[in-house]
Coordinates of C-alpha atoms in Angstrom, one line a residue:
X87 CA 109.3 75.2 94.5
X88 CA 107.4 76.3 97.6
X89 CA 105.6 73.5 99.5
X90 CA 102.5 74.2 101.4
X91 CA 104.2 73.9 104.8
X92 CA 107.0 76.3 103.8
X93 CA 104.5 78.9 102.6
X94 CA 102.7 78.7 105.9
X95 CA 106.0 79.2 107.8
X96 CA 106.8 82.2 105.6
X97 CA 103.4 83.7 106.3
X98 CA 103.7 83.2 110.0
X99 CA 107.0 84.9 110.1
X100 CA 105.7 87.7 107.9
X101 CA 102.8 88.4 110.3
X102 CA 105.3 88.8 113.1
X103 CA 107.3 91.5 111.4
X104 CA 106.3 95.1 111.7
X105 CA 107.8 95.9 108.3
X106 CA 104.7 94.6 106.6
X107 CA 102.2 97.4 106.2
X108 CA 98.6 96.9 105.3
X109 CA 96.7 99.4 103.3
X110 CA 93.3 100.1 104.8
X111 CA 91.6 101.7 101.8
X112 CA 87.8 101.2 102.2
X113 CA 85.3 101.1 99.4
X114 CA 82.1 103.0 100.2
X115 CA 78.8 101.2 99.5
X116 CA 76.7 104.3 99.3
X117 CA 77.8 105.7 95.9
X118 CA 74.7 107.6 94.7
X119 CA 75.8 111.2 95.2
X120 CA 75.3 113.3 92.1
X121 CA 77.3 116.5 92.9
X122 CA 80.8 117.2 94.0
X123 CA 82.9 120.2 94.9
X124 CA 86.0 121.2 92.9
X125 CA 89.3 119.9 94.1
X126 CA 91.6 122.6 95.5
X127 CA 93.9 124.2 93.0
X128 CA 97.5 123.1 93.2
X129 CA 100.4 125.5 93.8
X130 CA 102.0 126.6 90.5
X131 CA 105.2 127.3 92.3
X132 CA 106.1 123.6 93.0
X133 CA 109.6 122.7 91.8
X134 CA 110.0 120.7 88.7
X135 CA 110.1 116.9 89.3
X136 CA 113.5 115.4 88.8
X137 CA 113.5 111.9 90.4
X138 CA 113.7 108.8 88.3
X139 CA 111.4 106.0 89.5
X140 CA 111.6 102.4 88.2
X141 CA 108.7 100.1 88.8
X142 CA 108.6 96.3 88.1
X143 CA 105.5 94.7 86.6
X144 CA 104.5 91.2 85.9
X145 CA 103.6 91.6 82.2
X146 CA 103.8 93.9 79.3
X147 CA 100.8 96.1 78.5
X148 CA 98.5 94.8 75.8
X149 CA 98.1 98.2 74.3
X150 CA 97.9 101.8 75.5
X151 CA 94.6 102.9 74.0
X152 CA 92.4 102.4 77.2
X153 CA 89.2 102.3 75.2
X154 CA 90.3 99.1 73.6
X155 CA 92.1 97.3 76.4
X156 CA 90.9 95.6 79.6
X157 CA 94.1 94.3 81.2
X158 CA 95.5 95.9 84.4
X159 CA 99.1 96.4 83.0
X160 CA 97.7 98.5 80.1
X161 CA 95.7 100.5 82.6
X162 CA 98.7 100.9 85.0
X163 CA 100.3 103.0 82.2
X164 CA 97.3 104.8 80.8
X165 CA 96.2 105.9 84.3
X166 CA 99.4 108.0 84.4
X167 CA 98.8 109.6 81.0
X168 CA 95.1 110.1 80.7
X169 CA 92.2 111.1 83.0
X170 CA 88.5 110.7 83.0
X171 CA 85.7 113.1 83.9
X172 CA 85.7 111.6 87.4
X173 CA 88.2 109.5 89.5
X174 CA 88.0 107.4 92.6
X175 CA 88.1 108.9 96.0
X176 CA 91.0 107.1 97.7
X177 CA 89.2 107.0 101.1
X178 CA 85.6 106.3 100.2
X179 CA 85.7 104.7 96.8
X180 CA 83.1 107.3 95.6
X181 CA 83.4 109.3 92.4
X182 CA 85.6 112.3 92.9
X183 CA 86.4 115.3 90.7
X184 CA 89.0 114.9 87.9
X185 CA 88.4 116.6 84.5
X186 CA 84.9 117.5 85.7
X187 CA 84.8 119.6 88.9
X188 CA 81.1 119.0 89.5
X189 CA 78.1 117.0 88.1
X190 CA 74.4 116.6 88.4
X191 CA 72.0 113.8 87.7
X192 CA 69.1 114.9 85.5
X193 CA 65.8 113.5 84.2
X194 CA 65.6 110.8 87.0
X195 CA 68.9 109.3 85.9
X196 CA 68.5 109.5 82.2
X197 CA 71.0 112.3 81.8
X198 CA 74.1 113.7 83.6
X199 CA 75.6 117.2 83.2
X200 CA 79.3 117.8 83.9
X201 CA 81.1 121.1 84.5
X202 CA 84.6 120.8 83.1
X203 CA 87.8 122.0 84.8
X204 CA 89.1 125.3 83.3
X205 CA 92.5 125.9 81.6
X206 CA 93.4 122.2 81.1
X207 CA 95.3 121.2 78.0
X208 CA 96.2 117.9 76.5
X209 CA 99.8 116.9 76.3
X210 CA 99.9 117.9 72.6
X211 CA 98.8 121.4 73.5
X212 CA 95.2 121.2 72.4
X213 CA 92.5 122.5 74.9
X214 CA 90.2 120.3 76.9
X215 CA 86.6 121.4 76.2
X216 CA 83.2 119.9 76.0
X217 CA 83.6 119.1 72.3
X218 CA 86.7 117.0 73.1
X219 CA 84.7 115.0 75.6
X220 CA 82.0 114.4 73.1
X221 CA 84.5 113.4 70.5
X222 CA 85.6 110.6 72.8
X223 CA 82.1 109.4 73.7
X224 CA 81.1 109.4 70.1
X225 CA 84.2 107.5 69.1
X226 CA 83.4 104.8 71.7
X227 CA 79.8 104.6 70.5
X228 CA 80.7 104.3 66.9
X229 CA 83.7 101.9 67.2
X230 CA 84.2 99.9 64.0
X231 CA 83.3 96.2 64.5
X232 CA 86.9 95.2 64.0
X233 CA 87.9 97.0 67.1
X234 CA 85.2 95.6 69.4
X235 CA 86.5 92.1 69.9
X236 CA 84.2 89.3 71.0
X237 CA 81.6 89.4 73.8
X238 CA 82.3 92.1 76.3
X239 CA 85.8 92.9 75.0
X240 CA 85.5 96.7 75.5
X241 CA 84.3 98.6 78.5
X242 CA 81.9 100.5 76.4
X243 CA 80.1 97.3 75.5
X244 CA 80.1 96.1 79.2
X245 CA 78.6 99.3 80.4
X246 CA 76.4 100.5 77.6
X247 CA 75.4 97.1 76.1
X248 CA 75.5 98.1 72.4
X249 CA 77.1 100.4 69.8
X250 CA 75.6 102.9 67.3
X251 CA 74.7 100.2 64.8
X252 CA 72.4 98.7 67.4
X253 CA 71.4 102.1 69.0
X254 CA 68.0 100.9 70.2
X255 CA 69.6 98.5 72.6
X256 CA 72.3 100.8 73.8
X257 CA 72.1 102.5 77.2
X258 CA 74.1 105.4 75.7
X259 CA 72.0 107.9 73.7
X260 CA 74.2 111.0 73.0
X261 CA 76.8 113.5 74.2
X262 CA 76.1 117.2 73.8
X263 CA 78.4 120.1 74.3
X264 CA 76.2 122.7 76.1
X265 CA 79.0 125.3 76.1
X266 CA 82.8 125.2 76.2
X267 CA 82.9 123.8 79.7
X268 CA 79.5 122.1 80.0
X269 CA 78.7 118.7 78.7
X270 CA 75.6 116.5 79.0
X271 CA 75.5 112.7 78.6
X272 CA 72.0 111.3 77.8
X273 CA 71.0 107.7 78.4
X274 CA 68.2 105.6 76.9
X275 CA 67.7 103.9 80.2
X276 CA 68.7 104.4 83.8
X277 CA 72.1 103.1 84.8
X278 CA 72.5 103.3 88.6
X279 CA 76.2 102.7 88.4
X280 CA 76.9 105.3 85.6
X281 CA 79.0 107.7 87.7
X282 CA 81.0 104.8 89.2
X283 CA 81.5 103.3 85.7
X284 CA 82.9 106.7 84.5
X285 CA 85.8 106.2 87.0
X286 CA 87.1 103.3 84.9
X287 CA 90.4 104.0 83.0
X288 CA 88.6 102.9 79.8
X289 CA 86.7 106.1 79.8
X290 CA 89.7 108.4 80.0
X291 CA 89.6 111.3 77.6
X292 CA 92.1 111.3 74.8
X293 CA 93.2 114.2 72.7
X294 CA 90.9 114.3 69.6
X295 CA 93.8 115.6 67.5
X296 CA 96.0 112.6 68.6
X297 CA 93.1 110.2 67.9
X298 CA 92.9 111.6 64.3
X299 CA 96.6 112.0 63.6
X300 CA 97.5 108.5 64.8
X301 CA 94.5 106.8 63.2
X302 CA 93.3 105.3 66.5
X303 CA 90.6 103.3 64.8
X304 CA 92.9 101.5 62.4
X305 CA 94.9 98.6 63.9
X306 CA 98.1 98.7 61.9
X307 CA 100.6 97.1 64.3
X308 CA 100.9 94.1 66.7
X309 CA 102.2 93.8 70.3
X310 CA 102.8 90.1 71.3
X311 CA 100.2 89.1 68.7
X312 CA 97.6 91.6 69.9
X313 CA 96.6 94.2 67.3
X314 CA 97.1 97.9 68.2
X315 CA 96.9 101.2 66.4
X316 CA 99.6 103.9 66.2
X317 CA 97.6 105.7 69.0
X318 CA 97.7 102.5 71.0
X319 CA 101.4 102.8 71.1
X320 CA 101.5 106.5 71.9
X321 CA 98.6 107.8 74.0
X322 CA 98.0 111.5 74.6
X323 CA 95.9 112.8 77.5
X324 CA 95.8 115.4 80.3
X325 CA 97.5 113.3 83.0
X326 CA 100.6 114.0 85.2
X327 CA 102.9 112.0 82.9
X328 CA 103.5 112.1 79.1
X329 CA 104.3 109.1 77.1
X330 CA 107.9 108.9 76.0
X331 CA 108.7 105.4 74.7
X332 CA 107.8 101.7 74.8
X333 CA 110.3 99.1 73.7
X334 CA 112.0 95.9 74.9
X335 CA 109.7 95.4 77.9
X336 CA 110.0 99.0 79.2
X337 CA 107.5 101.8 79.1
X338 CA 109.0 105.2 79.8
X339 CA 107.0 108.3 80.8
X340 CA 108.1 111.8 81.7
X341 CA 106.5 114.4 84.0
X342 CA 103.9 116.6 82.3
X343 CA 105.2 120.0 83.2
X344 CA 101.9 121.6 82.2
X345 CA 99.8 119.3 84.3
X346 CA 96.8 121.1 85.9
X347 CA 97.1 119.2 89.2
X348 CA 99.8 118.1 91.6
X349 CA 102.9 117.3 89.6
X350 CA 104.6 115.1 92.2
X351 CA 108.3 114.3 92.6
X352 CA 108.9 111.9 89.7
X353 CA 110.4 113.3 86.5
X354 CA 111.0 110.0 84.7
X355 CA 108.9 106.9 85.3
X356 CA 109.9 103.5 83.9
X357 CA 107.6 100.5 84.0
X358 CA 109.9 97.5 83.5
X359 CA 108.5 94.0 82.8
X360 CA 109.8 91.0 84.8
X361 CA 107.6 88.0 84.1
X362 CA 109.3 85.8 86.8
X363 CA 108.7 86.7 90.5
X364 CA 112.2 85.8 91.6
X365 CA 113.7 88.2 89.0
X366 CA 111.4 91.1 90.2
X367 CA 112.5 90.3 93.8
X368 CA 116.2 90.4 92.9
X369 CA 115.8 93.6 90.9
X370 CA 114.3 95.3 94.0
X371 CA 117.0 93.9 96.3
X372 CA 119.9 95.1 94.0
X373 CA 118.3 98.5 93.5
X374 CA 117.5 98.2 89.8
X375 CA 113.9 99.0 90.6
X376 CA 112.2 101.0 93.4
X377 CA 109.1 98.8 93.7
X378 CA 107.1 96.1 92.0
X379 CA 103.6 94.6 91.7
X380 CA 102.4 92.0 92.4
X381 CA 104.1 90.3 95.3
X382 CA 103.8 86.5 95.4
X383 CA 103.5 84.5 98.7
X384 CA 107.0 83.2 98.2
X385 CA 108.4 86.7 98.2
X386 CA 107.3 87.6 101.8
X387 CA 110.1 86.2 103.8
X388 CA 112.9 87.6 101.6
X389 CA 111.2 91.1 101.5
X390 CA 110.8 91.2 105.3
X391 CA 114.3 89.9 105.9
X392 CA 115.7 92.7 103.7
X393 CA 113.6 95.4 105.3
X394 CA 111.5 96.2 102.3
X395 CA 108.0 97.5 102.5
X396 CA 104.9 95.4 101.6
X397 CA 101.6 97.2 101.1
X398 CA 98.6 94.9 100.9
X399 CA 95.4 95.9 99.0
X400 CA 92.0 95.2 100.3
X401 CA 90.6 92.3 98.2
X402 CA 88.6 93.6 95.3
X403 CA 89.1 91.0 92.6
X404 CA 87.9 87.4 91.9
X405 CA 89.9 84.5 90.6
X406 CA 87.9 81.9 88.8
X407 CA 87.9 78.8 86.6
X408 CA 86.2 79.5 83.3
X409 CA 84.0 76.8 81.7
X410 CA 83.3 77.0 77.9
X411 CA 79.9 75.5 77.2
X412 CA 80.5 75.7 73.5
X413 CA 82.7 72.6 74.0
X414 CA 79.9 69.9 73.9
X415 CA 80.7 68.0 77.1
X416 CA 80.8 71.3 79.1
X417 CA 77.2 72.0 78.2
X418 CA 76.2 69.2 80.6
X419 CA 75.3 70.8 83.9
X420 CA 76.3 67.7 85.9
X421 CA 79.8 67.9 84.4
X422 CA 80.1 71.5 85.5
X423 CA 78.8 70.6 88.9
X424 CA 81.3 67.8 89.2
X425 CA 84.1 70.3 88.4
X426 CA 82.9 72.8 91.0
X427 CA 82.6 70.0 93.6
X428 CA 86.0 68.6 92.9
X429 CA 88.0 71.7 93.7
X430 CA 89.4 72.2 97.1
X431 CA 89.5 76.0 97.3
X432 CA 90.8 76.3 100.8
X433 CA 93.9 74.2 100.0
X434 CA 94.5 76.4 96.9
X435 CA 94.3 79.6 98.9
X436 CA 96.5 78.3 101.7
X437 CA 99.2 77.2 99.3
X438 CA 99.2 79.8 96.6
X439 CA 97.6 83.1 97.8
X440 CA 98.5 85.8 100.3
X441 CA 97.2 85.4 103.8
X442 CA 93.7 86.9 104.1
X443 CA 92.5 85.8 100.7
X444 CA 89.1 84.3 101.0
X445 CA 87.4 81.3 99.3
X446 CA 84.2 82.2 97.5
X447 CA 81.2 80.6 95.9
X448 CA 80.1 83.8 94.2
X449 CA 81.5 86.6 92.0
X450 CA 80.2 89.7 93.9
X451 CA 82.5 90.6 96.9
X452 CA 81.0 90.6 100.3
X453 CA 81.6 94.4 100.7
X454 CA 79.1 95.1 97.9
X455 CA 75.3 95.1 97.9
X456 CA 74.1 91.9 96.1
X457 CA 76.4 89.6 98.0
X458 CA 74.2 86.7 99.0
X459 CA 74.9 85.2 102.4
X460 CA 72.5 82.4 101.7
X461 CA 74.5 81.1 98.7
X462 CA 76.9 78.4 99.8
X463 CA 77.8 77.0 96.4
X464 CA 79.3 73.5 95.9
X465 CA 81.5 72.4 98.8
X466 CA 84.6 70.3 98.2
X467 CA 83.5 66.6 98.1
X468 CA 85.4 64.3 95.8
X469 CA 83.0 61.4 96.3
X470 CA 80.1 63.6 95.2
X471 CA 82.1 64.9 92.3
X472 CA 82.8 61.3 91.1
X473 CA 79.1 60.5 91.4
X474 CA 78.0 63.5 89.4
X475 CA 80.6 62.7 86.7
X476 CA 79.3 59.1 86.5
X477 CA 75.7 60.4 86.1
X478 CA 76.8 62.8 83.4
X479 CA 77.4 62.4 79.7
X480 CA 81.2 62.6 80.2
X481 CA 83.1 59.5 78.8
X482 CA 86.7 60.3 79.4
X483 CA 87.2 62.8 76.6
X484 CA 90.3 65.0 76.9
X485 CA 89.4 68.3 78.6
X486 CA 91.6 71.1 77.2
X487 CA 92.7 73.3 80.2
X488 CA 94.3 76.6 79.2
X489 CA 96.4 78.4 81.7
X490 CA 98.9 81.4 81.4
X491 CA 102.6 81.1 81.8
X492 CA 105.4 83.6 82.4
X493 CA 103.2 86.1 84.2
X494 CA 102.0 87.1 87.6
X495 CA 98.6 88.7 88.0
X496 CA 97.2 90.5 91.0
X497 CA 94.4 87.9 91.1
X498 CA 96.6 84.9 90.2
X499 CA 100.2 85.2 91.7
X500 CA 101.5 81.8 90.5
X501 CA 99.3 80.5 87.7
X502 CA 101.4 77.4 86.8
X503 CA 101.1 76.1 90.4
X504 CA 97.4 76.9 90.6
X505 CA 96.8 75.1 87.3
X506 CA 98.8 72.0 88.5
X507 CA 96.8 71.7 91.7
X508 CA 93.4 72.2 90.1
X509 CA 94.3 69.7 87.3
X510 CA 95.4 67.2 90.0
X511 CA 92.1 67.6 91.8
X512 CA 90.1 67.2 88.7
X513 CA 92.1 64.1 87.5
X514 CA 91.5 62.5 90.9
X515 CA 87.7 62.4 90.3
X516 CA 88.0 61.1 86.8
X517 CA 88.6 64.0 84.4
X518 CA 91.1 63.5 81.6
X519 CA 92.9 66.8 81.6
X520 CA 94.9 68.0 78.6
X521 CA 97.1 70.9 79.6
X522 CA 97.4 73.9 77.2
X523 CA 100.0 76.3 78.6
X524 CA 100.0 79.7 76.8
X525 CA 102.5 82.4 77.5
X526 CA 100.7 85.6 78.6
X527 CA 102.6 87.5 76.0
X528 CA 101.1 85.2 73.3
X529 CA 97.7 86.9 73.8
X530 CA 96.5 84.5 76.4
X531 CA 93.7 86.9 77.3
X532 CA 92.5 87.1 73.8
X533 CA 92.7 83.3 73.3
X534 CA 90.5 82.4 76.3
X535 CA 88.0 85.2 75.9
X536 CA 87.3 84.4 72.3
X537 CA 85.5 81.3 70.9
X538 CA 87.8 78.3 70.7
X539 CA 88.6 74.8 72.0
X540 CA 89.4 75.9 75.6
X541 CA 87.1 73.8 77.8
X542 CA 88.6 75.3 81.0
X543 CA 90.7 78.3 81.6
X544 CA 92.3 80.1 84.5
X545 CA 91.2 83.7 84.7
X546 CA 90.3 86.5 87.1
X547 CA 88.6 89.9 87.2
X548 CA 89.9 93.0 88.8
X549 CA 87.1 95.1 90.2
X550 CA 87.2 98.6 88.7
X551 CA 84.5 100.4 90.8
X552 CA 82.3 99.7 93.8
X553 CA 79.1 98.4 92.2
X554 CA 77.9 94.8 91.8
X555 CA 77.3 95.2 88.1
X556 CA 81.1 95.7 87.7
X557 CA 81.6 92.0 88.6
X558 CA 78.6 90.2 87.0
X559 CA 77.8 92.5 84.1
X560 CA 81.1 92.2 82.2
X561 CA 81.3 88.4 82.7
X562 CA 77.7 87.3 82.3
X563 CA 75.7 90.3 81.0
X564 CA 76.1 89.2 77.3
X565 CA 77.1 86.0 75.5
X566 CA 80.9 85.8 75.2
X567 CA 83.6 83.5 73.9
X568 CA 85.0 82.5 77.2
X569 CA 81.9 80.8 78.6
X570 CA 80.3 79.9 75.3
X571 CA 76.8 80.1 76.7
X572 CA 73.6 82.2 76.2
X573 CA 71.4 82.4 79.2
X574 CA 68.6 84.9 78.3
X575 CA 67.1 84.7 81.8
X576 CA 70.4 85.5 83.5
X577 CA 71.1 88.4 81.1
X578 CA 67.6 89.8 81.6
X579 CA 68.1 89.6 85.4
X580 CA 71.4 91.5 85.1
X581 CA 69.9 94.1 82.8
X582 CA 67.0 94.7 85.3
X583 CA 69.3 94.9 88.3
X584 CA 71.6 97.5 86.8
X585 CA 68.7 99.9 86.1
X586 CA 67.2 99.8 89.6
X587 CA 67.9 102.6 92.0
X588 CA 70.2 101.8 94.9
X589 CA 68.2 100.2 97.7
X590 CA 66.7 96.9 98.8
X591 CA 65.1 96.0 95.4
X592 CA 68.5 96.4 93.7
X593 CA 70.2 94.4 96.4
X594 CA 67.6 91.6 96.1
X595 CA 68.0 91.6 92.3
X596 CA 71.7 91.1 92.5
X597 CA 71.3 88.4 95.1
X598 CA 69.0 86.6 92.6
X599 CA 71.7 87.0 89.9
X600 CA 74.2 85.4 92.3
X601 CA 72.0 82.5 93.1
X602 CA 71.4 81.8 89.4
X603 CA 75.1 81.9 88.6
X604 CA 75.8 79.4 91.4
X605 CA 73.0 77.1 90.1
X606 CA 74.0 77.1 86.4
X607 CA 77.8 77.1 87.0
X608 CA 79.0 79.0 83.9
X609 CA 82.3 79.4 85.8
X610 CA 83.7 78.4 89.2
X611 CA 84.7 81.4 91.5
X612 CA 87.6 80.3 93.7
X613 CA 89.0 83.2 95.6
X614 CA 88.9 86.9 96.5
X615 CA 92.6 87.3 96.5
X616 CA 94.6 89.9 98.4
X617 CA 97.4 91.5 96.3
X618 CA 100.4 93.4 97.4
X619 CA 103.0 95.9 96.3
X620 CA 106.7 95.7 97.3
X621 CA 108.6 99.0 97.8
X622 CA 112.1 100.0 98.7
X623 CA 112.8 102.4 101.5
X624 CA 113.2 105.1 98.8
X625 CA 109.4 105.4 99.0
X626 CA 107.7 107.2 101.9
X627 CA 104.1 106.8 100.7
X628 CA 102.4 105.0 97.8
X629 CA 98.8 105.4 96.7
X630 CA 97.7 101.8 97.2
X631 CA 94.2 101.2 95.9
X632 CA 91.9 98.2 95.9
X633 CA 90.7 99.1 92.3
X634 CA 94.4 99.7 91.2
X635 CA 93.8 103.5 90.8
X636 CA 97.5 104.1 91.6
X637 CA 98.8 107.3 89.9
X638 CA 102.4 107.9 90.6
X639 CA 102.4 111.6 91.0
X640 CA 101.0 110.8 94.4
X641 CA 104.1 108.9 95.4
X642 CA 106.1 110.6 98.1
X643 CA 109.8 109.9 98.2
X644 CA 111.9 109.6 101.4
X645 CA 114.1 112.6 102.1

């Protein structure tokens, strides 16, 4: 087990080695452009991809229907198979052409028109057209209640607020095919981050034929206790890779020879799950895999010593401690304040996160508008925490603390160690902590985001696009089972902020949202973590992305 001093030594050594490479991908803050030019057409004479590439991951996907999942391992796979109307520009973070070559904002932000790319087919041979796009939007809008989960469990709910059975409260109005290659999306209210939201992998366009033939809206199977449909086990899109198989901790994809864009060099792509960091590291060292994600702080010394590459992502996620106010004692503000004050964030980051990770008192990263420099949060003060606890209604009741095991997340490299240290700090000020370890593969995500007895939980949020709403909207924009609270004023503030045009008023609105979250403590933000990918020397370039938009046809292999 790594001690704090040992980790620091490893980091100091790692900083001195030139083998460590840092990705300098920047996220643009000005993301309001409404038009784009088509991407250049790829050469059709490129040779067929033949290489096999094996990539280690920290967990299995939850499912492969991106409309119904929110975890990064599911999206890692579906990003290869499916595409959306727009994608993320690797340099600026702005929306860039994908299945749409250009777009235009209409009616002062109440509608958007898209021009679709010509001669694109889904991997089952059916054509991409405006009707196919609308089939997907209409499916998301009319999802059966059984598929929606609780709170903000689908991206559609996070972005558009409501489904067709509550149409008056939905931001989405309709999708209309204006011609074979022209589609218009109408909204009931302005959504300034609409184009940015469309870059999310959740809004990738599936083959309508596959959705029908594999009964995508009927959950007939289970993956590690998580319900999925037949389509959720065999997605069909327009992307550079086709789904081949998923079994025994390995997802296999093959190159889509009919792909409209750059096909890349990889013919067979395997994502292989290793839930323990040391096993991933060993697999890279012995050549079983060609890369893995995520790197833990304890990996650095061995990776550098062996001459492997480490690519660090710019921080664009937040790790936090969730607090469930549906558990009666957690409804007491002083109890929540005592929790926030008892946590020494700096010691956690120094011991368990990659160098450069930053402590935080708010959920919106400092690169985005809405970050509030005036918000300082609750500083670490054990005496103050004890005083707050003594003044509260807490009388020593067991506090159930859920944390994931057998997993490594980009926002939480070593969850068991982070849990142990936070539990120690809370116990030191008078809390009676009851540990509830839950294997990630036992639907940890579902358990802590649904109503239940979890008083505390370890979680994180990976940013998907460069807009402050992406960080506070999904977590606090509607009541949800993780936090067990209903704060109409906070929800109203978030709703207002997301509709304002980009500018000072919107920035002020999100700063106000930040302030209220700090004051009411529905959760305790702890860190903006840096994450990293390890790669063998087989890899010449890798498309590292702060928002994890890493599509493997962009990998260049060493000659």
